[in-house]
Amino acid sequence: MCGALAPEELHQLVDILTDVELSAHAPLFHEGDPAEHVFNVTRGSIKLYKLLGDGRRQITGFMFPGDFLGLAVNSEYVYTAEAVTDVKLCRFPRRKLDVLRERMPKLDRRLLALAMDELVAAQDQMLLLGRKTAEEKIVSFLLMLARGQERRGEKVDPVHLPMSRTDIGDYLGLTIETVSRTLSSLRKAGAIVMEGTDRVHLKHRDRLEEVAAAMT
Amino acid sequence: MCGALAPEELHQLVDILTDVELSAHAPLFHEGDPAEHVFNVTRGSIKLYKLLGDGRRQITGFMFPGDFLGLAVNSEYVYTAEAVTDVKLCRFPRRKLDVLRERMPKLDRRLLALAMDELVAAQDQMLLLGRKTAEEKIVSFLLMLARGQERRGEKVDPVHLPMSRTDIGDYLGLTIETVSRTLSSLRKAGAIVMEGTDRVHLKHRDRLEEVAAAMT
DNA sequence: CGTGACCTTGAAAGCCTTCAACTCGGGTGG
DNA sequence: CCACCCGAGTTGAAGGCTTTCAAGGTCACG
């Protein structure tokens, strides 16, 4: 399944694509490491995060099959990447990618489109982190996961939560307790139905969309 | 001054570059508008923001001379842009840009580099919004402005705050009162010296850097 | 069936917000 | 010329949402 990034451009170079497997919670690379590879997730999920000096953590994104990662500046990764679940990735040497970009200018266009999408997502996340309440954050998160499942052609219901409550909190700027309490209150309000701790059925999705966007 | 984006690529096409001037607080475009142009700030500063349904606002960035803006998806702007101060910009039709990108593949590379830088900044901002305290946010913000002035070759001291307290709050996920109180407390602690309401002298910048990064 | 990791729930505390009043500076018009 | 007004900023006090601290529950695993 290696080659999801740009099949048409890469098929001639499959020999330098390497399949990589990681167990849940295994690190892929750390912020500041020399950025020698870029990756494509083919299976499972990965979290990207940054740390403050005292250990506070902000997860900047979760990556799912089809997603591309390996953002670097000055040849260093700008975030840490860690497997959430067991993961399969496709690895590609950055130097080769650079060579390829020279030869195939269209690749830059493709990468630009990816970067733009990520940038849009990042800005939505800023709005979430800066201005939404805990409930709005949780609802937005659930909807985001649902849309991801839709986009990848997976079943939409139930929404799957492969990550821990701690991870969810570190993604939404909340504590684990607030995440738990908010899910409970949504459940008690009938907005969601939990199936175990990692599957959620969304009820009245249109109403939830309104909550997430703070439509009065 | 039109042409800061990519002088070498664009000098043959200056005829489709248009200088634009805006008064303070004038809107440049709104989220959802058809994205017909891209812009380069040549003078003054601009804020970019997104709104929730009930009016809550998150400023996703401030743009200064040399910065490029006009991010769009599906030909629509994904944020609102508004002049903070009187502003001069260089406007470029997006369709022409697309034509140019066809002819000059290297332009995509340039744009990709810009998008990457913005993405890195966006992730730092997520860490700030999700995990930093009010004091850490304000200190980080002042240092960010200071670095911007350095990068553009302006005087570093004092740091200039062209935007209102409301704007600062909407950028940092705080209220105007918390911004004001935090600046006051930093002043009383001797960490900064205010010169009017819009100029700040940073004392012990190394200590402030530690506060911003939460180095224990 | 004990153990531990993860999750949930309760109670108290705290940081930031909300509400409110006051100050300051600039522009305007009497 | 100066009183007045208005917007922006500051400061105080009370309140609330989320965090912190603490305890208990659940489930997988050895």
Tab-separated table of C-alpha atoms (C1' of nucleotides) in Angstrom:
chain	number	residue	atom	x	y	z
A	1	MET	CA	0.000	0.000	0.000
A	2	CYS	CA	3.058	2.200	-0.175
A	3	GLY	CA	2.537	5.015	-2.573
A	4	ALA	CA	-0.599	6.708	-1.402
A	5	LEU	CA	1.118	10.075	-1.488
A	6	ALA	CA	1.344	10.401	-5.208
A	7	PRO	CA	1.003	7.109	-6.952
A	8	GLU	CA	1.409	8.439	-10.445
A	9	GLU	CA	4.658	10.201	-9.657
A	10	LEU	CA	6.162	7.552	-7.458
A	11	HIS	CA	5.409	4.273	-9.120
A	12	GLN	CA	8.752	4.293	-10.869
A	13	LEU	CA	10.558	4.610	-7.581
A	14	VAL	CA	8.888	2.082	-5.384
A	15	ASP	CA	12.268	0.599	-4.667
A	16	ILE	CA	13.119	3.365	-2.218
A	17	LEU	CA	9.812	3.178	-0.451
A	18	THR	CA	10.078	1.185	2.741
A	19	ASP	CA	7.247	-0.286	4.740
A	20	VAL	CA	7.498	0.409	8.445
A	21	GLU	CA	5.505	-1.088	11.284
A	22	LEU	CA	5.174	0.292	14.770
A	23	SER	CA	3.486	-1.004	17.896
A	24	ALA	CA	1.067	1.165	19.802
A	25	HIS	CA	2.799	3.969	21.727
A	26	ALA	CA	6.100	3.508	19.929
A	27	PRO	CA	7.733	6.766	18.865
A	28	LEU	CA	8.361	7.379	15.185
A	29	PHE	CA	10.591	10.413	15.623
A	30	HIS	CA	11.085	13.245	18.078
A	31	GLU	CA	10.908	16.985	17.696
A	32	GLY	CA	14.391	18.182	16.842
A	33	ASP	CA	15.557	14.911	15.295
A	34	PRO	CA	17.213	15.236	11.895
A	35	ALA	CA	14.374	14.877	9.420
A	36	GLU	CA	15.591	12.091	7.200
A	37	HIS	CA	12.295	10.688	6.077
A	38	VAL	CA	8.757	11.551	5.226
A	39	PHE	CA	5.921	9.130	5.848
A	40	ASN	CA	2.525	8.067	4.733
A	41	VAL	CA	0.234	6.343	7.165
A	42	THR	CA	-1.247	3.225	5.637
A	43	ARG	CA	-2.808	1.686	8.698
A	44	GLY	CA	-3.565	2.687	12.276
A	45	SER	CA	-3.201	6.148	13.724
A	46	ILE	CA	-0.419	8.429	14.836
A	47	LYS	CA	-0.340	11.471	17.083
A	48	LEU	CA	1.871	14.508	16.571
A	49	TYR	CA	2.740	16.661	19.545
A	50	LYS	CA	4.882	19.389	20.982
A	51	LEU	CA	6.030	19.764	24.568
A	52	LEU	CA	6.686	22.657	26.900
A	53	GLY	CA	9.752	22.634	29.121
A	54	ASP	CA	7.816	21.341	32.099
A	55	GLY	CA	6.145	18.512	30.239
A	56	ARG	CA	2.812	20.067	29.297
A	57	ARG	CA	1.861	18.599	25.959
A	58	GLN	CA	-0.166	19.753	22.997
A	59	ILE	CA	-1.147	17.232	20.369
A	60	THR	CA	-1.278	19.144	17.092
A	61	GLY	CA	-2.898	16.417	15.086
A	62	PHE	CA	-3.864	12.820	14.640
A	63	MET	CA	-2.868	11.127	11.403
A	64	PHE	CA	-4.873	8.354	9.797
A	65	PRO	CA	-4.436	6.152	6.747
A	66	GLY	CA	-3.723	8.287	3.718
A	67	ASP	CA	-2.204	11.130	5.718
A	68	PHE	CA	1.245	12.430	5.045
A	69	LEU	CA	3.696	13.481	7.737
A	70	GLY	CA	7.214	14.618	8.205
A	71	LEU	CA	7.050	18.397	8.315
A	72	ALA	CA	10.528	19.756	8.903
A	73	VAL	CA	12.300	23.085	9.091
A	74	ASN	CA	16.078	23.345	8.816
A	75	SER	CA	16.109	19.595	8.316
A	76	GLU	CA	14.670	18.976	11.765
A	77	TYR	CA	11.274	17.587	12.632
A	78	VAL	CA	9.160	20.235	14.308
A	79	TYR	CA	7.052	17.829	16.321
A	80	THR	CA	7.197	14.379	17.842
A	81	ALA	CA	5.297	11.563	16.159
A	82	GLU	CA	4.115	8.555	18.118
A	83	ALA	CA	1.950	5.592	17.282
A	84	VAL	CA	-1.480	5.654	18.890
A	85	THR	CA	-2.356	2.151	17.782
A	86	ASP	CA	-0.327	-0.433	15.947
A	87	VAL	CA	0.637	1.330	12.761
A	88	LYS	CA	1.885	0.671	9.291
A	89	LEU	CA	3.599	3.414	7.387
A	90	CYS	CA	5.327	3.979	4.155
A	91	ARG	CA	8.712	5.615	4.587
A	92	PHE	CA	10.467	7.718	1.988
A	93	PRO	CA	13.951	9.279	2.259
A	94	ARG	CA	13.712	13.035	2.264
A	95	ARG	CA	16.813	13.428	0.104
A	96	LYS	CA	15.236	11.253	-2.533
A	97	LEU	CA	12.095	13.263	-2.265
A	98	ASP	CA	14.087	16.419	-2.875
A	99	VAL	CA	15.664	14.874	-5.943
A	100	LEU	CA	12.253	13.820	-7.110
A	101	ARG	CA	10.903	17.303	-6.610
A	102	GLU	CA	13.617	18.625	-8.898
A	103	ARG	CA	12.621	16.198	-11.576
A	104	MET	CA	8.893	16.447	-11.074
A	105	PRO	CA	7.821	19.988	-10.408
A	106	LYS	CA	4.230	18.874	-10.088
A	107	LEU	CA	5.147	17.152	-6.869
A	108	ASP	CA	5.584	20.526	-5.223
A	109	ARG	CA	2.071	21.407	-6.236
A	110	ARG	CA	0.796	18.272	-4.641
A	111	LEU	CA	2.727	18.920	-1.455
A	112	LEU	CA	1.519	22.499	-1.440
A	113	ALA	CA	-2.063	21.328	-1.614
A	114	LEU	CA	-1.425	19.004	1.331
A	115	ALA	CA	0.226	21.777	3.327
A	116	MET	CA	-2.704	24.099	2.607
A	117	ASP	CA	-5.179	21.544	3.861
A	118	GLU	CA	-3.180	21.093	7.019
A	119	LEU	CA	-2.982	24.828	7.447
A	120	VAL	CA	-6.743	25.167	7.197
A	121	ALA	CA	-7.163	22.415	9.759
A	122	ALA	CA	-4.639	24.118	12.016
A	123	GLN	CA	-6.592	27.343	11.898
A	124	ASP	CA	-9.818	25.595	12.747
A	125	GLN	CA	-7.998	24.039	15.664
A	126	MET	CA	-6.824	27.461	16.829
A	127	LEU	CA	-10.418	28.615	16.901
A	128	LEU	CA	-11.304	25.520	18.881
A	129	LEU	CA	-8.471	25.888	21.377
A	130	GLY	CA	-8.826	29.602	21.864
A	131	ARG	CA	-12.545	30.122	21.897
A	132	LYS	CA	-14.588	26.985	22.375
A	133	THR	CA	-15.940	25.583	25.623
A	134	ALA	CA	-15.144	22.053	26.760
A	135	GLU	CA	-18.445	20.770	25.407
A	136	GLU	CA	-17.963	22.489	22.061
A	137	LYS	CA	-14.443	21.090	21.863
A	138	ILE	CA	-15.546	17.536	22.493
A	139	VAL	CA	-18.427	17.773	20.043
A	140	SER	CA	-16.161	19.336	17.401
A	141	PHE	CA	-13.671	16.545	17.950
A	142	LEU	CA	-16.243	13.811	17.546
A	143	LEU	CA	-17.514	15.411	14.360
A	144	MET	CA	-13.994	15.763	13.052
A	145	LEU	CA	-13.393	12.055	13.578
A	146	ALA	CA	-16.713	11.254	11.929
A	147	ARG	CA	-15.836	13.333	8.885
A	148	GLY	CA	-12.439	11.637	8.728
A	149	GLN	CA	-14.094	8.235	8.666
A	150	GLU	CA	-16.448	9.428	5.936
A	151	ARG	CA	-13.621	10.854	3.879
A	152	ARG	CA	-11.678	7.610	4.054
A	153	GLY	CA	-14.759	5.649	3.085
A	154	GLU	CA	-15.094	3.934	6.443
A	155	LYS	CA	-18.340	3.379	8.265
A	156	VAL	CA	-19.449	6.621	9.917
A	157	ASP	CA	-21.248	5.058	12.826
A	158	PRO	CA	-19.918	4.409	15.356
A	159	VAL	CA	-17.149	6.975	15.561
A	160	HIS	CA	-13.994	5.251	16.689
A	161	LEU	CA	-11.713	6.744	19.361
A	162	PRO	CA	-8.414	4.890	19.067
A	163	MET	CA	-6.655	7.338	21.379
A	164	SER	CA	-6.735	7.585	25.182
A	165	ARG	CA	-8.605	10.228	27.163
A	166	THR	CA	-5.232	11.763	27.942
A	167	ASP	CA	-4.531	12.127	24.234
A	168	ILE	CA	-7.937	13.651	23.616
A	169	GLY	CA	-7.323	16.123	26.414
A	170	ASP	CA	-3.911	17.032	25.082
A	171	TYR	CA	-5.433	17.595	21.670
A	172	LEU	CA	-8.297	19.762	22.896
A	173	GLY	CA	-6.489	21.682	25.598
A	174	LEU	CA	-8.391	19.961	28.396
A	175	THR	CA	-7.615	17.595	31.252
A	176	ILE	CA	-8.470	13.944	31.159
A	177	GLU	CA	-11.143	14.512	33.813
A	178	THR	CA	-12.872	17.215	31.834
A	179	VAL	CA	-12.873	15.012	28.746
A	180	SER	CA	-14.443	12.205	30.732
A	181	ARG	CA	-17.000	14.426	32.428
A	182	THR	CA	-17.992	16.093	29.177
A	183	LEU	CA	-18.504	12.790	27.413
A	184	SER	CA	-20.595	11.633	30.355
A	185	SER	CA	-22.742	14.727	30.262
A	186	LEU	CA	-23.278	14.398	26.504
A	187	ARG	CA	-24.256	10.803	27.097
A	188	LYS	CA	-26.673	11.731	29.877
A	189	ALA	CA	-28.155	14.413	27.633
A	190	GLY	CA	-28.761	11.800	24.955
A	191	ALA	CA	-26.499	13.485	22.431
A	192	ILE	CA	-24.270	10.431	22.151
A	193	VAL	CA	-24.324	6.760	23.020
A	194	MET	CA	-21.085	5.106	24.110
A	195	GLU	CA	-20.194	1.596	23.114
A	196	GLY	CA	-17.355	0.745	25.445
A	197	THR	CA	-14.906	3.601	25.886
A	198	ASP	CA	-13.715	3.833	22.312
A	199	ARG	CA	-16.815	3.879	20.155
A	200	VAL	CA	-19.398	6.630	20.025
A	201	HIS	CA	-22.731	6.844	18.284
A	202	LEU	CA	-23.685	10.408	17.450
A	203	LYS	CA	-27.358	11.250	17.844
A	204	HIS	CA	-28.861	14.279	16.145
A	205	ARG	CA	-25.723	14.998	14.201
A	206	ASP	CA	-27.196	18.198	12.812
A	207	ARG	CA	-27.724	19.499	16.335
A	208	LEU	CA	-24.170	18.554	17.209
A	209	GLU	CA	-22.905	20.452	14.179
A	210	GLU	CA	-24.696	23.504	15.510
A	211	VAL	CA	-23.114	23.101	18.922
A	212	ALA	CA	-19.656	22.819	17.372
A	213	ALA	CA	-20.141	25.999	15.357
A	214	ALA	CA	-21.894	27.822	18.208
A	215	MET	CA	-24.910	28.568	16.066
A	216	THR	CA	-27.362	30.243	18.386
B	1	MET	CA	7.282	47.916	-3.338
B	2	CYS	CA	5.087	45.421	-5.097
B	3	GLY	CA	6.910	42.202	-5.716
B	4	ALA	CA	8.155	41.071	-2.368
B	5	LEU	CA	6.728	37.618	-2.902
B	6	ALA	CA	9.072	36.456	-5.560
B	7	PRO	CA	10.822	39.316	-7.305
B	8	GLU	CA	12.799	37.181	-9.667
B	9	GLU	CA	9.760	35.333	-10.949
B	10	LEU	CA	7.405	38.242	-11.062
B	11	HIS	CA	9.402	41.135	-12.446
B	12	GLN	CA	8.203	40.410	-15.950
B	13	LEU	CA	4.601	40.665	-14.849
B	14	VAL	CA	4.513	43.762	-12.738
B	15	ASP	CA	1.706	45.054	-14.896
B	16	ILE	CA	-0.810	42.830	-13.181
B	17	LEU	CA	0.367	43.725	-9.733
B	18	THR	CA	-1.851	46.353	-8.148
B	19	ASP	CA	-1.037	48.495	-5.164
B	20	VAL	CA	-3.851	48.626	-2.624
B	21	GLU	CA	-4.241	50.912	0.353
B	22	LEU	CA	-6.523	50.395	3.308
B	23	SER	CA	-7.344	52.512	6.316
B	24	ALA	CA	-7.118	51.066	9.802
B	25	HIS	CA	-9.952	48.613	10.559
B	26	ALA	CA	-11.044	48.344	6.943
B	27	PRO	CA	-11.776	44.789	5.820
B	28	LEU	CA	-9.732	43.314	2.987
B	29	PHE	CA	-11.923	40.263	2.449
B	30	HIS	CA	-14.225	38.013	4.435
B	31	GLU	CA	-14.196	34.317	5.152
B	32	GLY	CA	-16.204	32.640	2.419
B	33	ASP	CA	-15.668	35.354	-0.171
B	34	PRO	CA	-14.547	34.126	-3.583
B	35	ALA	CA	-10.760	34.189	-3.411
B	36	GLU	CA	-9.879	36.268	-6.422
B	37	HIS	CA	-6.586	37.674	-5.239
B	38	VAL	CA	-3.530	36.981	-3.194
B	39	PHE	CA	-1.718	39.733	-1.355
B	40	ASN	CA	1.604	40.829	-0.028
B	41	VAL	CA	1.713	43.256	2.839
B	42	THR	CA	4.121	46.069	2.095
B	43	ARG	CA	3.282	48.416	4.915
B	44	GLY	CA	1.266	48.311	8.137
B	45	SER	CA	-0.303	45.242	9.673
B	46	ILE	CA	-3.281	43.006	9.041
B	47	LYS	CA	-5.142	40.571	11.210
B	48	LEU	CA	-6.676	37.298	10.037
B	49	TYR	CA	-9.548	35.806	11.967
B	50	LYS	CA	-12.327	33.273	12.106
B	51	LEU	CA	-15.639	33.608	13.874
B	52	LEU	CA	-17.993	31.275	15.679
B	53	GLY	CA	-21.721	31.530	15.103
B	54	ASP	CA	-22.268	33.623	18.197
B	55	GLY	CA	-19.520	36.102	17.420
B	56	ARG	CA	-16.637	34.693	19.383
B	57	ARG	CA	-13.512	35.461	17.428
B	58	GLN	CA	-10.121	33.845	17.045
B	59	ILE	CA	-7.374	35.797	15.348
B	60	THR	CA	-5.194	33.222	13.613
B	61	GLY	CA	-2.395	35.561	12.737
B	62	PHE	CA	-1.067	39.042	12.274
B	63	MET	CA	0.594	39.858	8.981
B	64	PHE	CA	3.386	42.359	8.615
B	65	PRO	CA	5.390	43.776	5.705
B	66	GLY	CA	6.783	40.970	3.626
B	67	ASP	CA	4.057	38.522	4.599
B	68	PHE	CA	1.906	36.777	2.054
B	69	LEU	CA	-1.801	36.134	2.470
B	70	GLY	CA	-4.766	34.825	0.591
B	71	LEU	CA	-5.064	31.210	1.659
B	72	ALA	CA	-8.091	29.672	-0.007
B	73	VAL	CA	-9.793	26.340	-0.368
B	74	ASN	CA	-12.349	25.678	-3.108
B	75	SER	CA	-11.697	29.216	-4.306
B	76	GLU	CA	-12.977	30.709	-1.081
B	77	TYR	CA	-11.018	32.565	1.544
B	78	VAL	CA	-10.883	30.561	4.746
B	79	TYR	CA	-10.545	33.551	7.059
B	80	THR	CA	-11.379	37.220	7.215
B	81	ALA	CA	-8.584	39.745	6.726
B	82	GLU	CA	-8.823	43.218	8.199
B	83	ALA	CA	-6.414	46.124	8.436
B	84	VAL	CA	-5.065	46.731	11.936
B	85	THR	CA	-3.348	49.956	10.975
B	86	ASP	CA	-3.317	51.869	7.735
B	87	VAL	CA	-1.967	49.355	5.274
B	88	LYS	CA	-0.421	49.088	1.871
B	89	LEU	CA	-0.585	45.832	0.005
B	90	CYS	CA	0.344	44.399	-3.281
B	91	ARG	CA	-2.538	42.587	-4.940
B	92	PHE	CA	-2.200	39.809	-7.471
B	93	PRO	CA	-5.033	38.020	-9.316
B	94	ARG	CA	-5.210	34.415	-8.315
B	95	ARG	CA	-5.992	33.228	-11.827
B	96	LYS	CA	-2.862	34.900	-13.092
B	97	LEU	CA	-0.952	33.307	-10.269
B	98	ASP	CA	-2.246	29.928	-11.347
B	99	VAL	CA	-1.136	30.579	-14.900
B	100	LEU	CA	2.223	31.655	-13.605
B	101	ARG	CA	2.520	28.512	-11.535
B	102	GLU	CA	2.019	26.459	-14.685
B	103	ARG	CA	4.830	28.313	-16.385
B	104	MET	CA	7.141	28.516	-13.431
B	105	PRO	CA	7.114	25.334	-11.416
B	106	LYS	CA	9.578	26.819	-8.988
B	107	LEU	CA	6.870	29.120	-7.788
B	108	ASP	CA	5.104	26.187	-6.179
B	109	ARG	CA	8.249	25.429	-4.269
B	110	ARG	CA	8.348	28.958	-3.000
B	111	LEU	CA	4.721	28.862	-1.991
B	112	LEU	CA	5.247	25.507	-0.332
B	113	ALA	CA	8.052	26.937	1.757
B	114	LEU	CA	5.782	29.791	2.814
B	115	ALA	CA	2.974	27.401	3.680
B	116	MET	CA	5.360	25.260	5.728
B	117	ASP	CA	6.523	28.257	7.724
B	118	GLU	CA	2.934	29.217	8.415
B	119	LEU	CA	2.158	25.673	9.428
B	120	VAL	CA	4.991	25.631	11.921
B	121	ALA	CA	3.799	28.932	13.360
B	122	ALA	CA	0.262	27.559	13.546
B	123	GLN	CA	1.455	24.574	15.553
B	124	ASP	CA	3.350	26.755	17.968
B	125	GLN	CA	0.181	28.763	18.370
B	126	MET	CA	-1.788	25.601	19.130
B	127	LEU	CA	0.649	24.818	21.930
B	128	LEU	CA	0.206	28.346	23.204
B	129	LEU	CA	-3.588	28.298	23.044
B	130	GLY	CA	-4.011	24.837	24.451
B	131	ARG	CA	-1.418	24.680	27.160
B	132	LYS	CA	0.016	28.025	28.191
B	133	THR	CA	-1.125	30.248	31.044
B	134	ALA	CA	-2.155	33.853	30.490
B	135	GLU	CA	1.282	35.105	31.540
B	136	GLU	CA	3.066	32.643	29.281
B	137	LYS	CA	0.798	33.615	26.409
B	138	ILE	CA	1.494	37.314	26.794
B	139	VAL	CA	5.228	36.793	27.146
B	140	SER	CA	5.273	34.475	24.119
B	141	PHE	CA	3.355	37.069	22.156
B	142	LEU	CA	5.748	39.875	23.016
B	143	LEU	CA	8.723	37.713	22.068
B	144	MET	CA	7.033	36.740	18.807
B	145	LEU	CA	6.585	40.399	17.926
B	146	ALA	CA	10.176	41.120	18.910
B	147	ARG	CA	11.444	38.325	16.665
B	148	GLY	CA	9.284	39.633	13.833
B	149	GLN	CA	10.831	43.063	14.162
B	150	GLU	CA	14.289	41.508	14.168
B	151	ARG	CA	13.547	39.396	11.135
B	152	ARG	CA	12.322	42.401	9.191
B	153	GLY	CA	15.390	44.374	10.189
B	154	GLU	CA	13.476	46.817	12.353
B	155	LYS	CA	14.598	48.103	15.705
B	156	VAL	CA	13.960	45.438	18.350
B	157	ASP	CA	13.388	47.785	21.243
B	158	PRO	CA	10.738	48.859	21.921
B	159	VAL	CA	8.398	46.148	20.719
B	160	HIS	CA	5.507	47.777	18.933
B	161	LEU	CA	1.882	46.724	19.547
B	162	PRO	CA	-0.119	48.142	16.652
B	163	MET	CA	-3.200	46.126	17.591
B	164	SER	CA	-5.771	46.752	20.311
B	165	ARG	CA	-6.052	44.821	23.570
B	166	THR	CA	-9.144	43.189	22.127
B	167	ASP	CA	-7.123	41.926	19.179
B	168	ILE	CA	-4.393	40.638	21.448
B	169	GLY	CA	-6.987	38.824	23.518
B	170	ASP	CA	-8.613	37.315	20.450
B	171	TYR	CA	-5.211	36.126	19.280
B	172	LEU	CA	-4.209	34.571	22.586
B	173	GLY	CA	-7.552	33.158	23.641
B	174	LEU	CA	-7.943	35.643	26.493
B	175	THR	CA	-10.241	38.505	27.390
B	176	ILE	CA	-9.210	42.120	27.089
B	177	GLU	CA	-9.174	42.409	30.882
B	178	THR	CA	-6.823	39.491	31.324
B	179	VAL	CA	-4.487	40.941	28.696
B	180	SER	CA	-4.466	44.249	30.504
B	181	ARG	CA	-4.003	42.724	33.933
B	182	THR	CA	-1.200	40.456	32.769
B	183	LEU	CA	0.680	43.313	31.135
B	184	SER	CA	0.267	45.298	34.351
B	185	SER	CA	1.592	42.475	36.463
B	186	LEU	CA	4.583	41.988	34.171
B	187	ARG	CA	5.223	45.713	34.432
B	188	LYS	CA	4.974	45.668	38.220
B	189	ALA	CA	7.332	42.703	38.307
B	190	GLY	CA	9.857	44.675	36.292
B	191	ALA	CA	9.801	42.255	33.369
B	192	ILE	CA	8.664	44.939	30.949
B	193	VAL	CA	8.437	48.717	30.753
B	194	MET	CA	5.507	50.260	28.910
B	195	GLU	CA	5.849	53.373	26.805
B	196	GLY	CA	2.281	54.456	26.250
B	197	THR	CA	-0.049	51.573	25.517
B	198	ASP	CA	1.553	50.420	22.293
B	199	ARG	CA	5.264	50.162	22.948
B	200	VAL	CA	6.954	47.698	25.268
B	201	HIS	CA	10.535	47.394	26.409
B	202	LEU	CA	11.476	43.847	27.303
B	203	LYS	CA	13.768	43.462	30.283
B	204	HIS	CA	15.743	40.264	30.833
B	205	ARG	CA	14.738	38.816	27.494
B	206	ASP	CA	16.472	35.532	28.296
B	207	ARG	CA	14.307	35.127	31.377
B	208	LEU	CA	11.236	35.918	29.320
B	209	GLU	CA	12.242	33.267	26.790
B	210	GLU	CA	12.336	30.786	29.642
B	211	VAL	CA	8.883	31.803	30.812
B	212	ALA	CA	7.485	31.407	27.292
B	213	ALA	CA	8.935	27.901	26.964
B	214	ALA	CA	8.055	26.939	30.554
B	215	MET	CA	11.639	26.013	31.318
B	216	THR	CA	11.657	25.094	34.975
C	1	DC	C1'	-8.094	-13.493	41.359
C	2	DG	C1'	-4.641	-9.957	42.166
C	3	DT	C1'	-2.545	-6.190	39.668
C	4	DG	C1'	-2.190	-2.175	37.062
C	5	DA	C1'	-3.605	0.972	33.513
C	6	DC	C1'	-7.294	3.574	32.140
C	7	DC	C1'	-11.516	5.712	33.011
C	8	DT	C1'	-15.120	7.882	35.857
C	9	DT	C1'	-16.895	10.594	39.498
C	10	DG	C1'	-16.847	13.809	43.539
C	11	DA	C1'	-15.273	17.895	46.028
C	12	DA	C1'	-12.447	21.765	46.556
C	13	DA	C1'	-9.487	25.110	44.578
C	14	DG	C1'	-7.863	28.290	41.143
C	15	DC	C1'	-7.352	30.810	36.977
C	16	DC	C1'	-9.659	33.391	34.011
C	17	DT	C1'	-13.973	35.568	32.841
C	18	DT	C1'	-17.758	38.524	33.638
C	19	DC	C1'	-19.670	42.557	35.324
C	20	DA	C1'	-18.835	47.093	36.730
C	21	DA	C1'	-16.596	51.378	37.656
C	22	DC	C1'	-12.965	54.420	36.823
C	23	DT	C1'	-9.053	56.652	34.207
C	24	DC	C1'	-6.946	58.521	30.300
C	25	DG	C1'	-6.390	60.879	25.903
C	26	DG	C1'	-8.102	62.765	21.717
C	27	DG	C1'	-11.608	64.962	18.998
C	28	DT	C1'	-15.515	68.021	18.738
C	29	DG	C1'	-18.540	71.627	19.195
C	30	DG	C1'	-20.431	75.271	21.966
D	1	DC	C1'	-10.640	77.773	24.948
D	2	DC	C1'	-12.466	74.276	27.353
D	3	DA	C1'	-16.267	71.348	28.636
D	4	DC	C1'	-17.993	67.278	26.975
D	5	DC	C1'	-18.017	62.912	24.975
D	6	DC	C1'	-16.443	58.630	23.352
D	7	DG	C1'	-13.465	54.786	22.675
D	8	DA	C1'	-9.745	52.317	24.608
D	9	DG	C1'	-7.489	50.741	28.548
D	10	DT	C1'	-7.094	49.707	33.545
D	11	DT	C1'	-8.525	47.978	37.894
D	12	DG	C1'	-11.647	45.764	41.353
D	13	DA	C1'	-14.921	42.214	42.891
D	14	DA	C1'	-17.708	38.354	42.179
D	15	DG	C1'	-18.661	34.319	39.669
D	16	DG	C1'	-17.996	30.233	36.831
D	17	DC	C1'	-15.726	26.839	34.086
D	18	DT	C1'	-12.068	23.963	34.208
D	19	DT	C1'	-8.415	22.105	36.907
D	20	DT	C1'	-6.536	19.816	40.779
D	21	DC	C1'	-6.724	16.490	44.221
D	22	DA	C1'	-8.674	12.290	45.654
D	23	DA	C1'	-11.189	8.008	45.542
D	24	DG	C1'	-13.526	4.411	43.359
D	25	DG	C1'	-14.745	1.580	39.243
D	26	DT	C1'	-13.779	-1.299	35.161
D	27	DC	C1'	-11.390	-4.311	32.307
D	28	DA	C1'	-7.517	-6.875	30.390
D	29	DC	C1'	-3.904	-9.747	31.633
D	30	DG	C1'	-0.859	-12.747	34.029
